[in-house]
Amino acid sequence: MGFAMLSLIKIAVVIFSVFGVTWIGYATCVKEYKKELAQGKYDLELWQEQISTNEKSHIGKVLSYMAFALLIIMVLGLFTAGVCFKINNKHISINGNTVLVVKTGSMSCYYDSKLEDNYKELGYNEDLQFAIGDVCFFEEADSDLKIGEVYAYNSNGNLITHRLIGTQEVKDSEGNVVKTYYVFRGDNNPNQDQVLVTRDSIMYHYTGNKIPGIGSLVLFAQSYTGLWSLICMLVIIISSDYVIRRITELNEERVQRIGCVVSEQN
């Protein structure tokens, strides 16, 4: 069974477990409230609220429903993003582009002024830098790699996004090139990457497009702590909405009964 399927099963188990525990607790609260309502404990409060109902209260309900819907969309969207990044080895594909979230500051700036001047003389693009928490968009790397561009290469299952600064050729005794390695370095690193990268390990080319900052939320969402927190939030929000709606229905039924009693007395 694949990692993605195991992750989905674990998430499903946690969702049902949290939902079950929360639902039992809320169901108990609703049952107790219904009992107190039948005893007339809240009759005066409900009737006074009914009398004072006006247009503003309806506007308030609409605004509260809109806020609730927005909250659900935000939490659900963040949860979905976290799950997608988690089961797809921390990257996803959108409209032909591969989306990665930056986890280190190795490409956030130049390591020193000497390196900056050197790269500028070579014509390297400074706009290809990105910071921790940025969401960056990559495309599939072409066969023709360009020195000075930023690529993502696979190193022991991890995607490293650094600048290509050169190549290293291995020649046989006759001087023929038998192997070419690619040398990378993070702009903010003191030295080049220690690993010599082969062409088949270079997967993506950075397009220069990014969304600053929001990746921090995605990084949190794809962590186990973040996923479980978002699951709990979703369950609590959805369950709370059901309980509020149920209590509202019970209150309306009780108000109708009170109204009938008042009408009979008049």
CSV table of C-alpha atoms in Angstrom, one decimal:
chain,number,residue,atom,x,y,z
A,1,MET,CA,0.0,0.0,0.0
A,2,GLY,CA,1.4,3.4,-1.0
A,3,PHE,CA,2.3,6.2,1.2
A,4,ALA,CA,-0.5,8.4,-0.1
A,5,MET,CA,-3.1,5.8,0.7
A,6,LEU,CA,-1.7,5.2,4.2
A,7,SER,CA,-1.8,8.9,4.8
A,8,LEU,CA,-5.4,9.2,3.6
A,9,ILE,CA,-6.4,6.3,5.8
A,10,LYS,CA,-4.7,7.8,8.9
A,11,ILE,CA,-6.4,11.2,8.2
A,12,ALA,CA,-9.8,9.5,7.7
A,13,VAL,CA,-9.4,7.6,11.0
A,14,VAL,CA,-8.6,10.7,12.9
A,15,ILE,CA,-11.5,12.6,11.4
A,16,PHE,CA,-14.0,10.0,12.3
A,17,SER,CA,-12.6,9.6,15.8
A,18,VAL,CA,-12.6,13.3,16.5
A,19,PHE,CA,-16.0,13.7,14.9
A,20,GLY,CA,-17.4,10.8,16.9
A,21,VAL,CA,-16.2,12.1,20.3
A,22,THR,CA,-17.3,15.7,19.5
A,23,TRP,CA,-20.7,14.6,18.2
A,24,ILE,CA,-21.4,12.6,21.3
A,25,GLY,CA,-20.5,15.6,23.5
A,26,TYR,CA,-22.7,18.0,21.5
A,27,ALA,CA,-25.6,15.5,21.3
A,28,THR,CA,-25.6,15.3,25.1
A,29,CYS,CA,-25.6,19.1,25.3
A,30,VAL,CA,-28.6,19.4,22.9
A,31,LYS,CA,-30.5,16.7,24.8
A,32,GLU,CA,-30.0,18.5,28.1
A,33,TYR,CA,-31.0,21.8,26.6
A,34,LYS,CA,-34.1,20.3,25.1
A,35,LYS,CA,-35.0,19.0,28.5
A,36,GLU,CA,-34.6,22.4,30.2
A,37,LEU,CA,-36.5,24.0,27.3
A,38,ALA,CA,-39.5,21.7,27.9
A,39,GLN,CA,-39.4,22.7,31.6
A,40,GLY,CA,-39.9,26.4,30.6
A,41,LYS,CA,-36.5,27.5,31.9
A,42,TYR,CA,-35.9,29.9,29.1
A,43,ASP,CA,-39.5,30.9,28.2
A,44,LEU,CA,-39.3,34.5,29.4
A,45,GLU,CA,-35.9,35.1,27.7
A,46,LEU,CA,-37.1,33.6,24.4
A,47,TRP,CA,-40.4,35.6,24.4
A,48,GLN,CA,-38.6,38.9,25.1
A,49,GLU,CA,-36.1,38.1,22.3
A,50,GLN,CA,-39.0,37.4,20.0
A,51,ILE,CA,-40.7,40.8,20.8
A,52,SER,CA,-37.4,42.7,20.2
A,53,THR,CA,-36.7,41.0,16.9
A,54,ASN,CA,-36.1,43.6,14.1
A,55,GLU,CA,-34.5,44.0,10.7
A,56,LYS,CA,-31.0,44.5,12.3
A,57,SER,CA,-31.2,41.0,13.7
A,58,HIS,CA,-31.9,39.5,10.3
A,59,ILE,CA,-28.9,41.4,8.9
A,60,GLY,CA,-26.8,40.1,11.7
A,61,LYS,CA,-27.8,36.5,10.9
A,62,VAL,CA,-26.9,37.0,7.2
A,63,LEU,CA,-23.5,38.4,8.2
A,64,SER,CA,-22.9,35.6,10.7
A,65,TYR,CA,-23.7,33.0,8.0
A,66,MET,CA,-21.3,34.7,5.6
A,67,ALA,CA,-18.6,34.8,8.2
A,68,PHE,CA,-19.2,31.1,9.0
A,69,ALA,CA,-19.0,30.2,5.3
A,70,LEU,CA,-15.8,32.2,4.8
A,71,LEU,CA,-14.2,30.5,7.8
A,72,ILE,CA,-15.2,27.0,6.5
A,73,ILE,CA,-13.7,27.8,3.1
A,74,MET,CA,-10.5,29.1,4.6
A,75,VAL,CA,-9.9,26.2,6.9
A,76,LEU,CA,-11.0,23.6,4.4
A,77,GLY,CA,-8.8,25.1,1.7
A,78,LEU,CA,-5.8,25.2,4.0
A,79,PHE,CA,-6.5,21.6,5.1
A,80,THR,CA,-6.8,20.5,1.4
A,81,ALA,CA,-3.6,22.2,0.5
A,82,GLY,CA,-1.8,20.5,3.4
A,83,VAL,CA,-3.1,17.1,2.5
A,84,CYS,CA,-2.1,17.5,-1.2
A,85,PHE,CA,1.4,18.6,-0.3
A,86,LYS,CA,1.7,15.8,2.2
A,87,ILE,CA,0.7,12.9,0.0
A,88,ASN,CA,2.6,14.4,-3.1
A,89,ASN,CA,6.0,14.6,-1.4
A,90,LYS,CA,5.6,18.2,-0.5
A,91,HIS,CA,4.8,19.5,-4.0
A,92,ILE,CA,1.7,19.7,-6.2
A,93,SER,CA,1.0,20.4,-9.8
A,94,ILE,CA,-1.4,23.2,-10.9
A,95,ASN,CA,-2.1,24.0,-14.5
A,96,GLY,CA,1.1,22.4,-15.8
A,97,ASN,CA,3.3,24.1,-13.1
A,98,THR,CA,4.8,22.4,-10.1
A,99,VAL,CA,4.2,24.4,-6.9
A,100,LEU,CA,6.8,24.2,-4.1
A,101,VAL,CA,6.9,25.9,-0.7
A,102,VAL,CA,10.3,27.3,0.3
A,103,LYS,CA,11.4,25.8,3.6
A,104,THR,CA,14.9,27.4,4.0
A,105,GLY,CA,16.5,30.8,3.3
A,106,SER,CA,19.3,29.5,1.1
A,107,MET,CA,18.0,31.6,-1.9
A,108,SER,CA,16.7,34.6,0.1
A,109,CYS,CA,19.6,36.9,-0.6
A,110,TYR,CA,23.3,37.0,-1.5
A,111,TYR,CA,25.8,35.5,0.9
A,112,ASP,CA,28.1,38.6,0.7
A,113,SER,CA,28.7,41.6,-1.5
A,114,LYS,CA,31.5,39.8,-3.3
A,115,LEU,CA,29.2,37.1,-4.5
A,116,GLU,CA,26.6,39.6,-5.5
A,117,ASP,CA,29.0,41.6,-7.6
A,118,ASN,CA,30.3,38.4,-9.2
A,119,TYR,CA,26.8,37.2,-10.1
A,120,LYS,CA,25.8,40.6,-11.5
A,121,GLU,CA,28.9,40.6,-13.7
A,122,LEU,CA,27.9,37.1,-15.0
A,123,GLY,CA,24.4,38.4,-15.7
A,124,TYR,CA,22.6,36.2,-13.2
A,125,ASN,CA,19.0,37.2,-12.5
A,126,GLU,CA,18.5,38.6,-9.0
A,127,ASP,CA,14.7,38.3,-9.3
A,128,LEU,CA,15.1,34.5,-9.0
A,129,GLN,CA,15.6,34.7,-5.3
A,130,PHE,CA,12.9,33.7,-2.8
A,131,ALA,CA,12.4,33.6,1.0
A,132,ILE,CA,11.1,31.1,3.5
A,133,GLY,CA,7.4,30.7,3.2
A,134,ASP,CA,7.2,31.8,-0.4
A,135,VAL,CA,5.1,29.7,-2.8
A,136,CYS,CA,7.1,29.2,-6.0
A,137,PHE,CA,6.1,28.0,-9.4
A,138,PHE,CA,8.3,25.7,-11.4
A,139,GLU,CA,8.1,24.1,-14.9
A,140,GLU,CA,9.6,21.0,-16.2
A,141,ALA,CA,13.3,21.4,-16.9
A,142,ASP,CA,14.3,21.6,-20.5
A,143,SER,CA,17.1,19.4,-21.9
A,144,ASP,CA,19.1,22.6,-22.4
A,145,LEU,CA,20.0,23.8,-18.9
A,146,LYS,CA,21.3,27.4,-18.5
A,147,ILE,CA,24.0,28.5,-16.1
A,148,GLY,CA,22.6,31.1,-13.7
A,149,GLU,CA,19.0,29.8,-13.7
A,150,VAL,CA,17.4,28.2,-10.7
A,151,TYR,CA,16.4,24.6,-10.8
A,152,ALA,CA,14.9,22.0,-8.4
A,153,TYR,CA,16.9,18.7,-8.2
A,154,ASN,CA,16.3,15.5,-6.3
A,155,SER,CA,18.7,14.7,-3.6
A,156,ASN,CA,17.8,11.6,-1.6
A,157,GLY,CA,14.1,12.2,-2.0
A,158,ASN,CA,14.3,15.9,-1.2
A,159,LEU,CA,13.9,18.7,-3.7
A,160,ILE,CA,16.7,21.3,-3.5
A,161,THR,CA,16.0,24.6,-5.2
A,162,HIS,CA,19.4,26.3,-5.9
A,163,ARG,CA,21.1,28.2,-8.7
A,164,LEU,CA,23.0,26.3,-11.4
A,165,ILE,CA,26.6,27.8,-11.3
A,166,GLY,CA,28.5,25.4,-13.5
A,167,THR,CA,29.3,21.9,-14.7
A,168,GLN,CA,32.0,19.4,-14.0
A,169,GLU,CA,33.0,17.0,-16.7
A,170,VAL,CA,34.6,13.5,-16.3
A,171,LYS,CA,36.8,12.4,-19.2
A,172,ASP,CA,38.3,9.1,-20.1
A,173,SER,CA,41.9,8.5,-20.9
A,174,GLU,CA,41.4,9.7,-24.5
A,175,GLY,CA,39.9,13.0,-23.4
A,176,ASN,CA,36.3,12.2,-24.3
A,177,VAL,CA,33.6,13.4,-21.9
A,178,VAL,CA,31.9,10.4,-20.3
A,179,LYS,CA,30.0,12.1,-17.6
A,180,THR,CA,28.7,15.6,-16.8
A,181,TYR,CA,27.8,16.8,-13.3
A,182,TYR,CA,26.0,19.9,-12.5
A,183,VAL,CA,27.1,22.2,-9.7
A,184,PHE,CA,24.6,24.2,-7.7
A,185,ARG,CA,24.7,26.8,-4.9
A,186,GLY,CA,22.2,28.6,-2.9
A,187,ASP,CA,22.7,32.4,-3.2
A,188,ASN,CA,22.8,32.7,0.6
A,189,ASN,CA,25.1,29.7,1.2
A,190,PRO,CA,28.9,30.2,1.8
A,191,ASN,CA,29.8,27.3,-0.5
A,192,GLN,CA,28.5,25.3,-3.4
A,193,ASP,CA,26.4,22.2,-2.8
A,194,GLN,CA,28.5,19.2,-1.8
A,195,VAL,CA,26.6,16.8,-4.0
A,196,LEU,CA,27.4,16.5,-7.7
A,197,VAL,CA,24.1,16.4,-9.5
A,198,THR,CA,23.4,14.3,-12.6
A,199,ARG,CA,21.1,15.5,-15.4
A,200,ASP,CA,18.3,13.0,-14.6
A,201,SER,CA,18.1,14.4,-11.0
A,202,ILE,CA,17.2,17.9,-12.2
A,203,MET,CA,13.5,18.0,-12.4
A,204,TYR,CA,12.1,21.5,-12.5
A,205,HIS,CA,13.0,25.0,-13.6
A,206,TYR,CA,12.0,28.1,-11.6
A,207,THR,CA,9.7,30.4,-13.7
A,208,GLY,CA,10.3,33.4,-11.5
A,209,ASN,CA,6.7,33.5,-10.3
A,210,LYS,CA,6.0,33.3,-6.6
A,211,ILE,CA,3.4,34.2,-3.9
A,212,PRO,CA,5.3,35.7,-0.9
A,213,GLY,CA,4.6,34.5,2.6
A,214,ILE,CA,1.5,32.3,2.4
A,215,GLY,CA,3.6,29.2,2.2
A,216,SER,CA,4.1,29.4,5.9
A,217,LEU,CA,0.5,28.5,6.4
A,218,VAL,CA,0.9,25.6,4.0
A,219,LEU,CA,4.0,24.4,5.8
A,220,PHE,CA,2.0,24.4,9.0
A,221,ALA,CA,-0.9,22.6,7.3
A,222,GLN,CA,1.3,19.8,5.9
A,223,SER,CA,2.8,19.1,9.3
A,224,TYR,CA,1.2,16.5,11.5
A,225,THR,CA,0.5,19.1,14.1
A,226,GLY,CA,-1.1,21.4,11.5
A,227,LEU,CA,-3.2,18.6,9.9
A,228,TRP,CA,-4.6,17.4,13.2
A,229,SER,CA,-5.3,20.9,14.4
A,230,LEU,CA,-7.2,21.7,11.2
A,231,ILE,CA,-9.1,18.5,11.4
A,232,CYS,CA,-10.2,19.4,15.0
A,233,MET,CA,-11.1,22.9,13.8
A,234,LEU,CA,-13.2,21.6,10.9
A,235,VAL,CA,-15.0,19.0,13.1
A,236,ILE,CA,-15.7,21.6,15.9
A,237,ILE,CA,-16.9,24.2,13.4
A,238,ILE,CA,-19.2,21.9,11.5
A,239,SER,CA,-20.6,20.3,14.7
A,240,SER,CA,-21.1,23.6,16.3
A,241,ASP,CA,-23.0,24.8,13.3
A,242,TYR,CA,-25.3,21.8,13.6
A,243,VAL,CA,-25.8,22.3,17.3
A,244,ILE,CA,-26.6,26.0,16.8
A,245,ARG,CA,-29.1,25.2,14.1
A,246,ARG,CA,-30.7,22.5,16.2
A,247,ILE,CA,-31.0,24.8,19.2
A,248,THR,CA,-32.5,27.5,17.0
A,249,GLU,CA,-35.1,25.1,15.7
A,250,LEU,CA,-36.0,24.1,19.3
A,251,ASN,CA,-36.2,27.7,20.3
A,252,GLU,CA,-38.5,28.6,17.4
A,253,GLU,CA,-40.8,25.6,18.3
A,254,ARG,CA,-40.9,26.7,21.9
A,255,VAL,CA,-41.7,30.4,20.9
A,256,GLN,CA,-44.6,29.2,18.8
A,257,ARG,CA,-46.0,27.3,21.7
A,258,ILE,CA,-45.6,30.3,24.0
A,259,GLY,CA,-47.4,32.4,21.3
A,260,CYS,CA,-50.3,30.0,21.2
A,261,VAL,CA,-50.6,30.1,25.0
A,262,VAL,CA,-50.5,34.0,25.0
A,263,SER,CA,-53.1,34.1,22.3
A,264,GLU,CA,-55.4,31.8,24.2
A,265,GLN,CA,-55.1,33.9,27.4
A,266,ASN,CA,-55.9,37.1,25.4
